[in-house]
XYZ file of C-alpha atoms in Angstrom:
784
model
C 71.276 -17.555 3.521
C 71.268 -15.982 0.032
C 73.199 -13.484 -2.054
C 71.613 -10.028 -1.816
C 71.209 -8.029 -4.984
C 73.097 -4.786 -5.569
C 69.845 -2.856 -5.174
C 69.119 -4.504 -1.825
C 72.613 -3.670 -0.518
C 72.278 -0.081 -1.788
C 68.923 0.259 -0.012
C 70.502 -0.790 3.290
C 73.304 1.757 2.820
C 70.923 4.578 1.870
C 68.792 3.925 4.974
C 71.678 5.212 7.067
C 70.858 5.534 10.751
C 67.274 4.358 10.124
C 68.579 0.891 9.488
C 66.617 -2.064 8.160
C 62.851 -2.169 8.789
C 61.416 -5.076 10.770
C 59.961 -7.811 8.568
C 56.314 -7.161 7.505
C 53.970 -10.180 7.661
C 52.010 -11.051 4.499
C 48.692 -9.399 3.605
C 46.295 -10.374 0.814
C 45.734 -7.469 -1.567
C 43.497 -9.376 -4.001
C 41.961 -12.782 -3.313
C 41.258 -15.392 -6.016
C 37.830 -15.068 -7.637
C 35.070 -17.671 -8.024
C 34.591 -19.122 -11.504
C 32.147 -21.203 -13.511
C 33.523 -23.299 -16.377
C 32.254 -26.056 -18.616
C 33.710 -29.513 -18.081
C 36.967 -29.826 -20.066
C 37.860 -26.127 -19.837
C 40.738 -24.728 -17.770
C 40.251 -22.560 -14.675
C 43.033 -20.319 -13.325
C 43.059 -18.750 -9.853
C 45.540 -16.039 -8.842
C 46.404 -13.995 -5.769
C 48.087 -10.649 -5.121
C 49.927 -10.487 -1.785
C 52.221 -7.996 -0.041
C 54.790 -8.373 2.760
C 58.505 -8.712 3.396
C 60.110 -11.056 0.896
C 60.481 -13.794 0.275
C 56.803 -14.796 0.136
C 55.814 -18.461 -0.106
C 52.513 -19.732 -1.519
C 50.530 -22.918 -0.869
C 47.223 -23.481 -2.712
C 44.490 -25.563 -1.120
C 41.413 -27.429 -2.371
C 38.584 -27.790 0.154
C 41.117 -27.011 2.921
C 43.758 -29.577 1.834
C 47.139 -28.582 0.391
C 47.578 -29.217 -3.349
C 50.936 -30.851 -4.069
C 53.231 -28.597 -6.071
C 50.793 -25.652 -6.110
C 53.223 -23.044 -4.717
C 53.068 -20.150 -7.209
C 51.063 -16.912 -7.242
C 48.532 -18.649 -9.500
C 47.086 -22.117 -9.855
C 45.444 -23.655 -12.922
C 42.967 -26.510 -12.950
C 43.479 -28.160 -16.319
C 40.513 -29.751 -18.130
C 38.205 -29.232 -15.133
C 35.845 -32.073 -14.275
C 32.991 -32.448 -11.793
C 35.451 -33.740 -9.158
C 37.380 -30.445 -9.385
C 34.369 -28.380 -8.313
C 34.802 -26.935 -4.816
C 36.561 -24.273 -2.759
C 40.076 -23.001 -3.539
C 42.258 -20.783 -1.334
C 45.934 -19.940 -0.884
C 48.141 -19.443 2.209
C 50.916 -16.853 1.877
C 53.811 -16.987 4.394
C 57.108 -15.252 5.195
C 59.434 -15.126 8.182
C 57.014 -12.858 10.085
C 53.753 -14.742 9.657
C 51.078 -15.950 7.271
C 47.794 -14.880 5.655
C 45.062 -16.946 4.006
C 42.975 -15.675 1.115
C 39.200 -15.717 0.872
C 37.710 -18.849 -0.644
C 37.048 -18.936 -4.402
C 34.460 -21.448 -5.593
C 34.892 -23.385 -8.807
C 31.650 -24.514 -10.453
C 31.987 -27.081 -13.218
C 29.076 -27.403 -15.604
C 28.818 -31.015 -16.705
C 26.719 -31.746 -19.821
C 23.542 -33.576 -18.947
C 22.432 -37.002 -20.054
C 18.690 -36.339 -19.782
C 16.224 -33.466 -19.780
C 16.100 -31.239 -16.713
C 12.803 -30.521 -14.929
C 11.453 -27.126 -15.915
C 12.058 -24.661 -13.035
C 9.004 -23.421 -11.160
C 7.381 -20.237 -12.397
C 7.542 -21.072 -16.107
C 4.889 -18.760 -17.601
C 5.558 -19.142 -21.334
C 7.693 -21.578 -23.354
C 8.038 -21.549 -27.122
C 9.858 -24.801 -27.989
C 9.882 -24.095 -31.764
C 9.132 -27.717 -32.619
C 7.682 -26.931 -36.030
C 5.205 -24.434 -34.520
C 5.004 -21.402 -32.218
C 2.845 -23.114 -29.599
C 3.260 -22.008 -25.980
C 3.965 -25.240 -24.094
C 3.511 -23.620 -20.671
C 0.392 -21.539 -21.271
C -2.007 -20.342 -23.930
C 0.160 -17.653 -25.530
C 0.474 -19.412 -28.877
C 2.425 -17.410 -31.422
C 2.412 -16.915 -35.186
C 5.277 -16.688 -37.687
C 5.747 -13.523 -39.788
C 8.070 -12.247 -42.482
C 9.362 -15.608 -43.640
C 10.266 -16.994 -40.233
C 10.825 -20.741 -40.382
C 12.416 -23.673 -38.609
C 15.818 -25.361 -38.668
C 17.799 -27.834 -36.591
C 18.137 -26.357 -33.111
C 19.888 -26.965 -29.831
C 16.875 -28.952 -28.581
C 15.046 -30.459 -31.529
C 14.070 -27.686 -33.924
C 14.573 -23.915 -33.599
C 13.103 -20.706 -35.028
C 15.014 -19.480 -38.076
C 15.246 -15.699 -38.643
C 16.752 -13.937 -41.680
C 17.733 -10.673 -39.945
C 15.557 -8.520 -42.197
C 11.870 -9.385 -41.839
C 11.311 -12.655 -39.958
C 9.937 -12.810 -36.430
C 7.411 -14.565 -34.154
C 4.512 -12.760 -32.500
C 2.486 -13.886 -29.451
C -0.699 -12.126 -28.262
C -0.608 -9.428 -25.604
C -0.871 -10.670 -22.017
C -0.594 -9.222 -18.526
C 2.331 -11.639 -18.126
C 4.471 -9.298 -20.250
C 3.738 -6.250 -18.017
C 6.762 -6.754 -15.777
C 6.424 -3.578 -13.664
C 8.485 -4.211 -10.518
C 7.956 -7.984 -10.579
C 10.736 -10.544 -10.523
C 11.234 -12.364 -13.840
C 13.635 -14.436 -15.926
C 14.004 -14.700 -19.706
C 16.171 -17.568 -20.975
C 16.773 -19.012 -24.450
C 19.292 -20.557 -26.828
C 20.677 -18.303 -29.584
C 22.886 -19.024 -32.595
C 24.118 -15.803 -34.216
C 24.533 -15.596 -37.994
C 25.704 -11.985 -37.598
C 27.496 -10.246 -34.748
C 26.733 -6.647 -35.705
C 23.851 -4.242 -35.173
C 21.053 -4.376 -32.631
C 19.432 -7.825 -32.661
C 16.229 -8.400 -30.701
C 15.805 -11.575 -28.706
C 12.424 -10.969 -26.978
C 10.428 -7.714 -26.711
C 7.169 -6.209 -25.483
C 7.269 -3.080 -27.581
C 4.477 -0.623 -28.415
C 6.475 1.090 -31.173
C 9.457 3.294 -31.875
C 10.523 6.361 -29.924
C 9.187 6.946 -26.429
C 6.447 4.312 -26.540
C 6.240 1.945 -23.577
C 8.491 -1.054 -24.083
C 11.062 -3.482 -22.861
C 13.526 -5.219 -25.203
C 15.948 -8.034 -24.363
C 18.545 -7.811 -27.112
C 22.174 -8.053 -28.225
C 23.491 -4.636 -29.203
C 26.925 -3.015 -29.492
C 28.684 -6.079 -28.177
C 26.575 -6.450 -25.052
C 23.457 -8.197 -23.857
C 20.974 -5.638 -22.609
C 17.489 -4.848 -21.423
C 16.220 -1.607 -22.953
C 13.318 0.030 -21.073
C 11.444 3.108 -22.262
C 8.162 4.885 -21.551
C 6.365 7.017 -18.999
C 8.505 5.619 -16.162
C 11.733 6.788 -17.799
C 14.406 5.310 -20.024
C 17.122 2.824 -19.144
C 19.744 0.699 -20.881
C 20.577 -2.117 -18.489
C 23.699 -3.678 -19.996
C 25.954 -6.681 -19.495
C 29.707 -6.736 -19.828
C 31.174 -6.987 -23.329
C 30.250 -10.195 -25.141
C 31.502 -11.257 -28.567
C 29.649 -14.356 -29.751
C 31.278 -16.765 -32.171
C 29.062 -16.990 -35.226
C 27.121 -20.177 -35.916
C 27.667 -21.435 -32.362
C 24.915 -22.031 -29.798
C 24.842 -19.873 -26.639
C 22.482 -20.105 -23.725
C 21.503 -16.521 -22.737
C 19.460 -15.346 -19.765
C 18.532 -12.235 -17.807
C 16.931 -12.380 -14.345
C 15.613 -9.589 -12.135
C 15.079 -9.810 -8.387
C 13.987 -6.490 -6.840
C 16.344 -3.932 -8.463
C 19.121 -6.435 -9.206
C 19.605 -7.537 -12.828
C 21.896 -10.497 -13.574
C 22.955 -11.675 -17.021
C 24.014 -15.280 -17.683
C 25.921 -16.779 -20.614
C 26.193 -20.546 -20.989
C 24.840 -21.206 -17.523
C 27.339 -18.970 -15.710
C 26.764 -15.534 -14.137
C 28.222 -13.004 -16.565
C 27.546 -9.582 -15.044
C 25.303 -7.860 -12.498
C 23.840 -4.349 -12.344
C 21.220 -2.469 -10.307
C 18.396 -0.279 -11.590
C 15.123 0.671 -9.858
C 13.155 1.636 -12.973
C 9.554 0.442 -13.170
C 9.127 -1.427 -16.446
C 6.028 0.144 -18.074
C 2.994 -1.778 -19.268
C 2.313 -1.869 -23.004
C -0.866 -2.961 -24.767
C 0.859 -4.762 -27.598
C 1.858 -8.289 -28.680
C 5.105 -9.900 -27.558
C 7.678 -10.420 -30.304
C 10.598 -12.820 -30.704
C 13.318 -11.621 -33.081
C 11.990 -8.114 -33.770
C 11.384 -4.764 -32.002
C 10.638 -1.149 -32.909
C 9.700 -2.193 -36.434
C 13.249 -3.453 -37.055
C 16.272 -4.660 -35.084
C 15.679 -8.140 -36.512
C 17.593 -11.139 -35.218
C 19.801 -12.988 -37.673
C 20.254 -16.668 -36.887
C 18.483 -19.352 -34.892
C 16.622 -19.149 -31.590
C 15.358 -22.069 -29.506
C 13.525 -22.841 -26.257
C 12.451 -19.210 -25.620
C 11.126 -19.147 -22.030
C 9.726 -16.494 -19.668
C 9.349 -17.053 -15.916
C 7.419 -15.063 -13.312
C 10.311 -15.291 -10.849
C 14.068 -14.825 -10.762
C 15.719 -18.204 -11.337
C 18.750 -19.068 -9.240
C 22.172 -19.491 -10.805
C 21.984 -23.256 -10.267
C 18.594 -23.464 -12.007
C 19.891 -21.579 -15.034
C 22.996 -23.777 -15.029
C 20.825 -26.908 -15.031
C 18.992 -25.704 -18.145
C 22.307 -25.008 -19.885
C 23.942 -28.308 -18.950
C 20.922 -30.249 -20.217
C 22.029 -29.036 -23.660
C 20.210 -30.928 -26.421
C 18.017 -32.766 -23.909
C 16.444 -29.451 -22.889
C 13.748 -28.955 -20.298
C 11.493 -31.916 -19.656
C 8.104 -31.708 -21.333
C 5.320 -30.614 -19.002
C 2.574 -32.936 -17.815
C -0.948 -31.491 -17.870
C -1.580 -28.604 -15.481
C -5.013 -27.074 -14.933
C -4.864 -23.282 -14.864
C -8.615 -22.682 -14.577
C -10.898 -25.181 -12.846
C -14.526 -25.857 -13.849
C -16.870 -23.726 -11.751
C -20.014 -24.747 -9.879
C -23.293 -23.655 -11.471
C -26.830 -22.946 -10.338
C -29.340 -23.022 -13.191
C -33.070 -23.033 -13.817
C -34.628 -26.410 -14.566
C -34.948 -26.866 -18.333
C -32.048 -24.567 -19.207
C -28.523 -25.461 -20.387
C -25.407 -25.730 -18.215
C -21.822 -25.442 -19.521
C -18.634 -26.363 -17.653
C -15.168 -25.467 -18.964
C -11.520 -26.126 -18.119
C -8.238 -24.463 -19.108
C -5.225 -26.774 -19.083
C -1.653 -26.562 -20.400
C 1.096 -29.100 -20.975
C 2.828 -30.967 -23.772
C 0.292 -31.243 -26.600
C -1.829 -32.980 -27.546
C -4.024 -32.863 -24.440
C -6.945 -35.287 -24.065
C -10.057 -34.613 -21.969
C -12.620 -36.899 -20.329
C -15.507 -35.373 -18.367
C -17.051 -37.248 -15.448
C -20.326 -37.130 -13.535
C -20.084 -38.231 -9.895
C -16.812 -40.011 -10.779
C -18.148 -41.881 -13.847
C -17.005 -41.111 -17.391
C -19.583 -39.353 -19.583
C -19.565 -40.995 -23.035
C -18.423 -38.627 -25.787
C -17.544 -35.792 -23.369
C -13.954 -35.301 -24.548
C -13.666 -31.561 -25.259
C -12.410 -28.621 -23.203
C -16.031 -27.811 -22.319
C -19.115 -29.814 -21.395
C -22.630 -28.565 -22.193
C -25.706 -30.172 -20.646
C -29.012 -29.379 -22.352
C -32.469 -29.085 -20.747
C -31.148 -30.020 -17.303
C -33.498 -31.575 -14.772
C -33.108 -32.731 -11.190
C -31.330 -35.897 -12.338
C -28.382 -33.783 -13.527
C -27.658 -32.475 -10.033
C -24.231 -33.658 -8.863
C -20.456 -33.271 -9.184
C -18.724 -32.779 -12.537
C -14.973 -33.077 -13.122
C -12.557 -33.634 -15.993
C -9.413 -35.754 -16.415
C -6.685 -34.239 -18.635
C -3.905 -36.431 -20.058
C -0.909 -36.228 -22.378
C 2.063 -38.475 -23.109
C 3.792 -37.290 -19.934
C 1.090 -37.641 -17.328
C -2.464 -37.095 -16.138
C -4.285 -34.681 -13.823
C -7.823 -34.416 -12.490
C -9.748 -31.202 -11.991
C -11.582 -30.227 -8.862
C -15.270 -31.096 -8.821
C -17.827 -28.481 -9.850
C -21.351 -28.916 -8.519
C -24.479 -28.436 -10.590
C -27.540 -27.200 -8.722
C -30.804 -27.314 -10.686
C -33.389 -25.010 -9.153
C -37.167 -25.458 -9.281
C -37.589 -22.916 -6.519
C -36.188 -19.404 -6.532
C -35.896 -17.064 -3.549
C -35.616 -13.287 -3.940
C -34.461 -10.705 -1.419
C -35.646 -7.163 -2.157
C -36.230 -8.339 -5.729
C -32.728 -9.804 -6.174
C -32.365 -13.515 -6.978
C -30.529 -15.226 -4.114
C -28.284 -18.061 -5.258
C -25.929 -18.036 -2.275
C -26.407 -19.119 1.320
C -25.544 -16.036 3.443
C -27.006 -12.543 3.090
C -27.045 -9.448 5.278
C -29.536 -6.579 5.141
C -30.096 -3.426 7.085
C -33.339 -3.151 9.095
C -35.372 -5.586 6.961
C -35.612 -7.555 3.739
C -38.633 -8.376 1.568
C -38.738 -12.098 0.721
C -40.521 -13.493 -2.318
C -40.402 -16.999 -3.839
C -41.197 -18.567 -7.194
C -41.893 -22.211 -8.119
C -41.015 -23.479 -11.591
C -43.626 -26.211 -11.316
C -46.796 -25.127 -13.091
C -49.365 -24.367 -10.376
C -46.804 -25.555 -7.837
C -47.051 -24.807 -4.128
C -44.336 -23.599 -1.705
C -43.915 -24.253 2.013
C -41.188 -22.802 4.221
C -39.678 -22.515 7.698
C -37.664 -19.660 9.213
C -35.954 -21.539 12.054
C -33.778 -23.854 9.968
C -36.016 -26.895 10.388
C -36.800 -29.278 7.532
C -39.702 -27.900 5.429
C -42.658 -30.033 4.364
C -46.275 -29.626 3.284
C -47.050 -29.127 6.992
C -44.837 -26.000 7.154
C -45.997 -22.423 6.549
C -47.764 -22.078 3.208
C -46.227 -19.354 1.023
C -49.017 -17.076 -0.180
C -47.018 -13.981 -1.119
C -44.082 -11.764 -0.259
C -43.293 -11.138 3.403
C -40.771 -9.058 5.348
C -38.019 -10.288 7.659
C -36.977 -7.926 10.445
C -34.948 -10.440 12.480
C -32.238 -12.987 11.747
C -33.639 -16.154 10.179
C -32.681 -19.376 8.390
C -35.037 -19.857 5.462
C -35.686 -23.369 4.182
C -38.293 -23.870 1.479
C -39.710 -26.722 -0.588
C -41.895 -26.647 -3.689
C -44.280 -29.364 -4.888
C -45.707 -29.976 -8.331
C -49.455 -29.539 -8.688
C -50.008 -33.298 -8.337
C -47.472 -33.545 -5.469
C -45.577 -36.208 -7.448
C -42.414 -34.082 -7.648
C -40.700 -31.815 -5.151
C -37.528 -29.751 -4.910
C -35.979 -28.099 -1.898
C -33.965 -24.892 -2.057
C -30.616 -24.683 -0.291
C -30.872 -23.088 3.187
C -30.376 -19.322 3.186
C -29.111 -17.561 6.302
C -30.379 -14.000 6.691
C -28.684 -11.524 9.005
C -30.662 -8.358 9.682
C -28.188 -5.697 10.684
C -29.132 -2.769 12.903
C -28.857 0.631 11.245
C -27.665 3.906 12.679
C -27.900 7.592 11.920
C -24.981 9.955 11.374
C -25.611 13.609 12.259
C -23.295 16.430 11.233
C -23.110 19.978 12.505
C -20.858 22.998 12.399
C -21.210 26.383 14.139
C -20.227 28.023 10.849
C -17.309 28.815 8.590
C -17.700 25.798 6.327
C -19.751 22.789 5.359
C -19.731 19.021 5.938
C -20.463 16.338 3.350
C -20.970 12.620 3.946
C -20.378 9.703 1.565
C -22.539 7.755 1.060
C -24.798 10.745 1.598
C -28.022 9.266 2.888
C -28.476 7.195 6.032
C -29.383 5.185 7.853
C -26.166 3.162 7.768
C -25.897 -0.577 8.373
C -23.901 -1.683 11.392
C -20.105 -1.647 10.920
C -20.270 0.117 7.567
C -18.044 3.136 7.028
C -19.129 6.664 6.169
C -16.585 9.188 4.897
C -17.072 12.668 6.356
C -15.423 15.653 4.660
C -15.119 19.200 6.015
C -14.858 22.014 3.453
C -13.905 25.486 4.677
C -15.589 28.571 3.218
C -13.503 31.417 1.750
C -11.331 32.982 4.435
C -11.859 30.119 6.877
C -9.580 27.217 7.851
C -10.608 23.770 9.046
C -9.406 23.358 12.646
C -10.561 19.898 13.691
C -13.334 17.477 14.565
C -15.417 17.024 17.684
C -17.899 14.352 18.678
C -17.482 10.944 17.081
C -14.595 12.085 14.884
C -11.238 13.494 15.907
C -8.040 14.905 14.472
C -7.284 17.670 11.989
C -7.613 15.724 8.733
C -10.578 17.243 6.861
C -11.551 13.777 5.560
C -12.193 11.015 8.112
C -13.892 7.638 8.117
C -16.564 6.960 10.738
C -17.441 3.325 11.481
C -21.130 3.067 12.270
C -21.463 1.009 15.451
C -24.196 3.240 16.960
C -25.948 6.542 16.273
C -23.159 9.085 15.875
C -22.691 12.826 15.613
C -19.704 14.813 14.359
C -18.936 18.521 14.423
C -16.424 20.429 12.310
C -14.724 23.558 13.657
C -13.535 26.301 11.308
C -11.402 29.313 12.225
C -10.431 32.656 10.743
C -7.902 35.430 11.511
C -8.937 38.615 13.349
C -7.011 41.904 13.251
C -7.126 45.407 14.744
C -6.125 48.979 13.886
C -5.570 51.936 16.240
C -5.994 55.626 15.417
C -4.930 58.207 17.989
C -3.019 57.962 21.245
C -3.905 54.641 22.801
C -3.561 50.877 22.575
C -5.912 47.928 22.161
C -5.366 44.449 23.600
C -7.138 41.331 22.294
C -8.096 38.422 24.527
C -7.659 35.629 23.794
C -4.721 36.096 21.440
C -4.711 33.517 18.636
C -3.789 33.104 14.984
C -7.214 31.632 14.198
C -10.497 32.002 16.057
C -13.190 29.303 15.846
C -16.549 30.449 14.536
C -18.623 31.902 17.379
C -15.662 32.748 19.636
C -16.262 35.842 21.787
C -13.134 38.025 21.672
C -12.541 40.860 24.156
C -11.051 44.126 22.817
C -9.811 46.410 25.634
C -8.922 50.001 24.711
C -6.434 51.872 26.948
C -5.852 55.604 26.229
C -2.541 57.321 26.790
C -2.447 60.286 29.255
C -4.400 63.212 27.870
C -6.548 61.012 25.633
C -9.680 58.922 25.905
C -11.177 56.048 23.901
C -13.778 57.312 21.455
C -15.383 54.677 19.255
C -15.060 51.299 17.522
C -15.177 51.018 13.748
C -14.842 48.753 10.729
C -16.297 45.352 11.787
C -17.458 46.781 15.156
C -19.454 49.804 16.307
C -20.338 51.665 19.475
C -18.137 52.852 22.326
C -18.452 50.067 24.927
C -15.051 49.340 26.446
C -14.204 46.479 26.669
C -15.837 45.353 23.440
C -17.059 41.749 23.321
C -16.875 40.791 19.653
C -18.357 37.524 18.290
C -16.430 36.013 15.345
C -18.930 35.128 12.602
C -17.303 36.486 9.427
C -13.940 35.822 7.820
C -10.852 38.030 8.044
C -12.481 40.872 9.985
C -10.724 43.965 11.306
C -11.796 45.936 14.379
C -10.670 49.579 14.344
C -10.425 51.970 17.300
C -10.241 55.756 17.631
C -8.744 57.742 20.507
C -9.282 61.506 20.993
C -7.779 64.233 23.168
C -9.371 65.167 26.504
C -10.757 68.637 26.962
C -10.188 70.733 30.047
C -12.141 69.416 33.025
C -12.383 65.848 31.625
C -10.962 62.503 32.754
C -10.870 59.150 30.925
C -11.748 55.747 32.352
C -10.616 52.349 31.041
C -11.651 49.215 32.935
C -10.479 45.786 31.746
C -11.043 42.300 33.198
C -8.073 40.007 33.768
C -9.312 36.432 33.890
C -12.747 34.922 33.395
C -15.291 37.626 34.243
C -16.819 40.962 33.208
C -17.200 44.486 34.609
C -20.185 46.792 34.225
C -19.739 50.570 34.442
C -22.537 52.837 35.624
C -22.926 55.297 34.064
C -21.157 53.764 31.085
C -18.779 56.133 29.301
C -15.141 56.515 28.380
C -14.810 60.156 29.403
C -16.263 61.908 32.463
C -16.396 65.392 33.979
C -13.869 65.753 36.772
C -15.489 64.855 40.086
C -18.106 62.502 38.607
C -18.959 59.354 40.561
C -18.884 55.957 38.747
C -19.875 52.523 40.045
C -17.901 49.443 38.905
C -19.435 45.980 39.346
C -17.300 42.848 38.806
C -19.206 39.722 37.759
C -17.197 36.460 37.546
C -18.087 33.834 34.957
C -19.753 30.639 36.178
C -17.353 28.705 38.387
C -14.941 31.656 38.740
C -14.165 34.108 41.576
C -13.554 37.849 41.689
C -10.061 38.452 43.125
C -9.915 42.245 43.461
C -9.090 45.551 41.844
C -5.699 46.788 40.667
C -4.246 49.729 38.793
C -5.970 52.980 39.824
C -8.174 51.076 42.293
C -7.500 48.472 44.962
C -9.222 46.181 47.391
C -12.077 43.735 46.881
C -15.071 46.014 47.436
C -17.674 45.025 44.882
C -19.502 47.062 43.645
C -16.837 49.783 43.825
C -17.674 53.505 43.820
C -14.941 55.671 42.343
C -14.649 59.435 41.915
C -13.243 60.613 38.620
C -10.766 63.154 39.991
C -8.261 62.086 37.292
C -7.993 59.722 34.332
C -7.925 56.128 35.527
C -6.998 52.657 34.235
C -8.429 49.897 36.423
C -8.123 46.116 36.194
C -10.616 43.649 37.667
C -8.941 40.342 38.533
C -10.750 37.007 38.181
C -9.707 33.380 38.474
C -8.945 31.320 35.354
C -10.146 27.914 36.438
C -10.718 25.366 33.639
C -14.294 24.156 33.418
C -15.176 20.517 32.675
C -18.737 20.088 31.415
C -20.835 17.843 29.177
C -21.957 21.026 27.481
C -23.561 20.008 24.186
C -25.132 17.245 22.134
C -21.583 16.106 21.428
C -20.914 15.301 25.089
C -22.218 12.857 27.643
C -22.306 9.053 27.908
C -21.332 7.098 24.782
C -20.436 3.492 24.042
C -16.796 4.610 24.051
C -16.961 6.262 27.479
C -18.025 9.573 29.011
C -17.306 12.523 26.739
C -16.831 16.028 28.150
C -15.401 19.407 27.128
C -12.661 21.415 28.853
C -13.068 25.186 28.549
C -10.041 27.291 29.451
C -7.232 29.507 28.201
C -6.422 29.470 24.479
C -3.138 27.557 24.154
C -3.160 26.621 27.831
C -1.655 23.348 29.056
C -3.903 21.263 31.314
C -3.674 18.015 33.228
C -6.853 15.976 33.652
C -6.987 13.788 36.764
C -9.538 11.099 37.623
C -10.823 9.633 40.862
C -13.466 7.164 41.933
C -13.892 8.576 45.457
C -12.414 12.116 45.621
C -9.627 10.719 47.808
C -7.123 9.211 45.409
C -6.387 10.934 42.098
C -4.431 9.715 39.072
C -3.436 11.420 35.854
C -5.730 10.715 32.891
C -4.451 13.092 30.186
C -2.258 16.125 29.483
C -3.535 18.419 26.726
C -2.868 21.720 24.976
C -6.114 23.679 24.734
C -5.328 25.302 21.381
C -8.691 26.919 20.624
C -10.204 27.449 24.075
C -12.216 24.209 24.157
C -10.981 20.628 23.982
C -13.128 17.507 23.952
C -12.046 14.363 25.822
C -13.486 10.893 26.387
C -12.901 8.948 29.607
C -13.281 5.282 28.532
C -13.889 4.117 32.108
C -16.979 6.293 32.174
C -18.759 3.685 30.083
C -18.599 1.074 32.849
C -18.104 2.848 36.194
C -18.595 6.166 37.918
C -15.569 8.483 37.833
C -14.799 12.060 38.791
C -12.651 14.251 36.535
C -10.867 17.477 37.360
C -8.682 19.778 35.287
C -5.630 21.721 36.388
């Protein structure tokens, strides 16, 4: 239904046998983008679509077709508030349709009144003929010829670009760290070149800690430098028109930085740098000893949170009306006081808001004549001054009342272990020494310990006494003529039980405890630290501590004991024709471990002697590990004619005695071997060059022999030391078995039914376990 172009006809011809492609339905390659404009400005949306031609376009506003809007772009002319909303476009062809994503148009309409200051306003320099902070107490001072001129909202700071700036005192508010924040202000540039500081917390040039919000090289930016690194967090390009007001803002939420110009989001970037703290004043219009701002600046504000886009827009659209002045807000309330009769008492308040602020102090809700300052001092206070004090703060915007602060005038003082007690709840370990003092000359004191009302009929205080149990102390003092009296506030004493903490180690290191000296009050924490000696390694805790961390915290809920285990390597050397086996085989051996060295000569040789860390010729050798990094050496020698060697080694948990004991015998000699199983084990029999279960066994040395005595390897469960036995946590016991062996612990209440309690790896030959049910009921444990 149209005339094809020459190119279209040529394309059909060139396709040859491939023919014409089927029509392709539309796809959206680039959707229209959201925009923010000021009322009266134009806003243009556009779309990029693909598909078989021809493509048709229909723009929509809030889902309704816009008459005549059928091009690839659509322009809203002189946008007004009624034009704000969602815009999209439907693209169609003969094969189908596609709808773009929604683009939102925000229209900023100039305000007709001030806008409420957003929450989180920490500092606000309005520049109304002074550098007063209208949101806090960070009042600034003008330097270098800084002055005032007509601003966007009332007056503004005026800076000459060469020496003028405003300085506010240092505050923790400026140490931004990783906190969310917003800085927003109005700026009117007299120059568009160079680096011009807006606001900075800058400790000096170079690598000193700092942050600077500035305009530099055609961009807004936040420059960060210091021990945490260096960063230039920049906006997109921005070319301000000179002598025109702009509302500028930067907000950070987590690692996201967003810049705003004239109430609209301008650009966004991410940076995870920690902004360093700097002990230095905050400056407006100057940083690094230069980079002065040239022009006017107004309504400089810092927030302790990231403002939303709509909140920043509301500040911008308020234009000359600005943010509404703040009613009084109390940042620091007057505090309750306890004082000695006859002394002075001073209450204070810290309030902010639109100045001037007026103050009126009250006593029990009634105005105090002449008490109209930020503080109230009462001189020579007596019992009649006891009561509630508060202050009403007003300005032209509103009024606020402080919380009440109570004044307590004491004629009677109570001391615990020599410390003046002004509170109501105290805890002590074991006991506390109580003493009392009356401020009445020759006054008398009477008290109760059960919380009952004290009177002259109560216990007469004659001197210090000791509390060893919980008590509620109430006391009253009378003047010498009994015409005056004063009762102390009740004091609740809790006497906590105390416990001991014992430490022990077999050897190889030391244990320290912090705090070092017991006893320890109930539920306090002691830190126990194991320190290995040279050549030793900390292996783990036993008793009332567990794990392999050399520093653990022990909560004192009863008398407790902890043991630290330390281990060291053990090595061997062999000289001559033979071999030596070590049992158990381990990388580290706990202090005190008994290690068995078994020497086996090759044919024609015999074991001669042990050397280095060991001595003698007993074979096997039972070596106790007590020193670090020891080596046991062995020597084998050749047999002479008419001699035979004998090597006997246990396999399992037991020992063998040889009578007469030797490693080499004359041929034909008789030798008796006696196998002795360890406690709880069984002798299984002989193997190698002997057999059977005869015990003792008489052998004739008619040749060299290597004999093995077999024993069982049953794990043993015992409460074997001070670390074991009944505890408040359960029944604690120790499994003794193979180094590195895997064991299952089963439990039963009647020997009939068994259930699995734990599966462990016995890394160092002994493992301690606690059965929690053992604290409340009888149980039987077995290991497999």
